[in-house]
Amino acid sequence: MKSHPEERARVWERMFLQTPPDRSLADRDWSWLIERLHAAEVKTVLDVGFGRGHWSVALARAGFQVTAVEISTVAVEHLRAWAEEEGLPIEAFVCPAQELPTDGVFDAVIANSVLDHMFKEEAEEAMRRIYAVLRPGGLLLLGMDGPPD
């Protein structure tokens, strides 16, 4: 699904609207991740390209301060509604990874299956922004699902 950000956002919008949300992934055992983040004294987490918001919700349930960004307005609205239903203080915004601020305020950043949907130049800029939004010594959890092109 490599395309320009606006086109990619439209594709995700259609997908989110056509697929019923499955919240069950947030209920999985995420202790391996939560323990690692606690061991690193992480308090603030940025979830880049959060999709359905499973990781955001699981981490907020565990007490982390979560900010989540996605290119899809529909996804952001879905996560905000879910967080409100559960009383979770998740801040969710529409923001491409390539446009993240550069203020180094997050203890950890999660970007799961995000960069592999970008052109090389976009992914490089996204990585620059991700590193810039991390505080010095912060953790980056990066997942790649696509082919290595």
Tab-separated table of C-alpha atoms in Angstrom:
chain	number	residue	atom	x	y	z
A	1	MET	CA	0.000	0.000	0.000
A	2	LYS	CA	2.839	2.395	-0.734
A	3	SER	CA	1.416	5.690	-1.918
A	4	HIS	CA	1.338	9.360	-1.086
A	5	PRO	CA	0.167	10.194	2.447
A	6	GLU	CA	-3.203	11.626	1.369
A	7	GLU	CA	-3.997	8.584	-0.768
A	8	ARG	CA	-2.819	6.258	1.993
A	9	ALA	CA	-5.102	8.050	4.465
A	10	ARG	CA	-8.095	7.549	2.142
A	11	VAL	CA	-7.313	3.827	1.851
A	12	TRP	CA	-7.151	3.482	5.641
A	13	GLU	CA	-10.370	5.486	6.011
A	14	ARG	CA	-12.187	3.044	3.709
A	15	MET	CA	-10.731	0.066	5.535
A	16	PHE	CA	-11.738	1.385	8.957
A	17	LEU	CA	-15.260	2.141	7.764
A	18	GLN	CA	-15.712	-1.264	6.093
A	19	THR	CA	-14.269	-3.442	8.851
A	20	PRO	CA	-16.004	-3.774	12.202
A	21	PRO	CA	-13.644	-2.857	15.031
A	22	ASP	CA	-12.215	-5.799	16.973
A	23	ARG	CA	-11.106	-4.639	20.394
A	24	SER	CA	-10.001	-8.057	21.619
A	25	LEU	CA	-6.306	-7.494	20.859
A	26	ALA	CA	-6.139	-4.953	23.686
A	27	ASP	CA	-7.127	-7.761	26.068
A	28	ARG	CA	-4.158	-9.967	25.179
A	29	ASP	CA	-1.334	-10.535	27.612
A	30	TRP	CA	0.961	-7.560	27.028
A	31	SER	CA	2.964	-8.158	30.230
A	32	TRP	CA	6.196	-8.684	28.256
A	33	LEU	CA	5.889	-5.145	26.888
A	34	ILE	CA	4.531	-3.530	30.031
A	35	GLU	CA	7.292	-5.055	32.190
A	36	ARG	CA	9.969	-3.843	29.761
A	37	LEU	CA	8.556	-0.321	29.772
A	38	HIS	CA	8.288	-0.240	33.573
A	39	ALA	CA	11.870	-1.533	33.889
A	40	ALA	CA	13.000	1.388	31.722
A	41	GLU	CA	10.994	3.802	33.920
A	42	VAL	CA	8.803	4.801	30.983
A	43	LYS	CA	5.911	7.125	31.819
A	44	THR	CA	4.995	8.677	28.445
A	45	VAL	CA	4.405	6.669	25.263
A	46	LEU	CA	3.730	7.814	21.711
A	47	ASP	CA	1.922	5.234	19.556
A	48	VAL	CA	2.651	6.164	15.926
A	49	GLY	CA	0.240	4.770	13.351
A	50	PHE	CA	-1.921	3.178	16.043
A	51	GLY	CA	-4.431	1.594	13.654
A	52	ARG	CA	-7.290	0.278	15.772
A	53	GLY	CA	-5.632	1.478	18.990
A	54	HIS	CA	-5.014	-1.874	20.692
A	55	TRP	CA	-1.555	-0.993	21.971
A	56	SER	CA	-2.663	2.497	23.027
A	57	VAL	CA	-5.532	1.097	25.087
A	58	ALA	CA	-3.474	-1.733	26.602
A	59	LEU	CA	-0.740	0.695	27.666
A	60	ALA	CA	-3.175	3.278	29.026
A	61	ARG	CA	-4.885	0.517	31.029
A	62	ALA	CA	-1.449	-0.276	32.496
A	63	GLY	CA	-1.063	3.325	33.648
A	64	PHE	CA	1.130	4.831	30.956
A	65	GLN	CA	0.420	8.329	29.647
A	66	VAL	CA	-0.382	7.583	25.989
A	67	THR	CA	-0.464	9.898	23.005
A	68	ALA	CA	-1.469	8.299	19.718
A	69	VAL	CA	-1.176	9.574	16.144
A	70	GLU	CA	-2.634	8.177	12.941
A	71	ILE	CA	-3.269	9.457	9.410
A	72	SER	CA	-6.932	8.428	9.511
A	73	THR	CA	-9.554	10.720	11.007
A	74	VAL	CA	-11.865	7.712	11.370
A	75	ALA	CA	-9.217	5.848	13.396
A	76	VAL	CA	-8.673	8.858	15.649
A	77	GLU	CA	-12.413	9.210	16.276
A	78	HIS	CA	-12.666	5.470	17.026
A	79	LEU	CA	-9.797	5.569	19.544
A	80	ARG	CA	-11.113	8.705	21.238
A	81	ALA	CA	-14.536	7.064	21.663
A	82	TRP	CA	-12.988	3.838	22.991
A	83	ALA	CA	-10.796	5.748	25.443
A	84	GLU	CA	-13.782	7.758	26.652
A	85	GLU	CA	-15.860	4.578	27.130
A	86	GLU	CA	-13.123	3.114	29.335
A	87	GLY	CA	-12.209	6.370	31.051
A	88	LEU	CA	-8.664	6.259	29.678
A	89	PRO	CA	-6.714	9.507	29.246
A	90	ILE	CA	-5.434	8.784	25.730
A	91	GLU	CA	-4.719	11.793	23.547
A	92	ALA	CA	-5.290	10.912	19.880
A	93	PHE	CA	-4.480	13.135	16.906
A	94	VAL	CA	-4.337	13.048	13.133
A	95	CYS	CA	-0.646	13.428	12.322
A	96	PRO	CA	1.541	11.656	9.762
A	97	ALA	CA	4.749	10.254	11.236
A	98	GLN	CA	6.732	12.528	8.917
A	99	GLU	CA	5.184	15.569	10.624
A	100	LEU	CA	5.793	14.683	14.270
A	101	PRO	CA	7.160	17.516	16.404
A	102	THR	CA	10.819	17.430	17.346
A	103	ASP	CA	10.600	18.219	21.035
A	104	GLY	CA	11.991	15.053	22.676
A	105	VAL	CA	9.180	14.615	25.192
A	106	PHE	CA	8.337	10.890	25.052
A	107	ASP	CA	9.996	8.149	27.083
A	108	ALA	CA	9.030	5.549	24.467
A	109	VAL	CA	7.695	5.441	20.918
A	110	ILE	CA	5.877	2.494	19.357
A	111	ALA	CA	5.663	2.341	15.558
A	112	ASN	CA	4.240	-1.032	14.578
A	113	SER	CA	3.684	-1.730	10.885
A	114	VAL	CA	3.990	1.921	9.914
A	115	LEU	CA	7.242	2.490	8.056
A	116	ASP	CA	6.707	-0.498	5.777
A	117	HIS	CA	3.733	1.334	4.227
A	118	MET	CA	5.863	4.317	3.183
A	119	PHE	CA	8.198	5.198	0.379
A	120	LYS	CA	11.860	5.146	1.438
A	121	GLU	CA	12.145	8.943	1.688
A	122	GLU	CA	8.983	9.155	3.799
A	123	ALA	CA	10.199	6.390	6.095
A	124	GLU	CA	13.548	8.131	6.531
A	125	GLU	CA	11.833	11.395	7.500
A	126	ALA	CA	9.476	9.517	9.814
A	127	MET	CA	12.461	7.906	11.566
A	128	ARG	CA	14.163	11.289	11.959
A	129	ARG	CA	10.973	12.633	13.541
A	130	ILE	CA	10.501	9.580	15.751
A	131	TYR	CA	14.033	9.894	17.111
A	132	ALA	CA	13.537	13.634	17.605
A	133	VAL	CA	10.344	13.163	19.633
A	134	LEU	CA	12.082	10.657	21.956
A	135	ARG	CA	13.751	12.004	25.051
A	136	PRO	CA	17.482	11.194	25.243
A	137	GLY	CA	17.823	7.520	26.159
A	138	GLY	CA	14.194	6.799	25.261
A	139	LEU	CA	12.968	3.461	23.902
A	140	LEU	CA	11.860	2.780	20.344
A	141	LEU	CA	9.714	-0.279	19.652
A	142	LEU	CA	9.579	-0.743	15.900
A	143	GLY	CA	7.687	-3.437	14.017
A	144	MET	CA	7.927	-4.123	10.289
A	145	ASP	CA	5.489	-6.412	8.487
A	146	GLY	CA	6.174	-5.730	4.834
A	147	PRO	CA	8.789	-6.950	2.370
A	148	PRO	CA	12.270	-5.406	2.661
A	149	ASP	CA	11.985	-2.950	-0.224
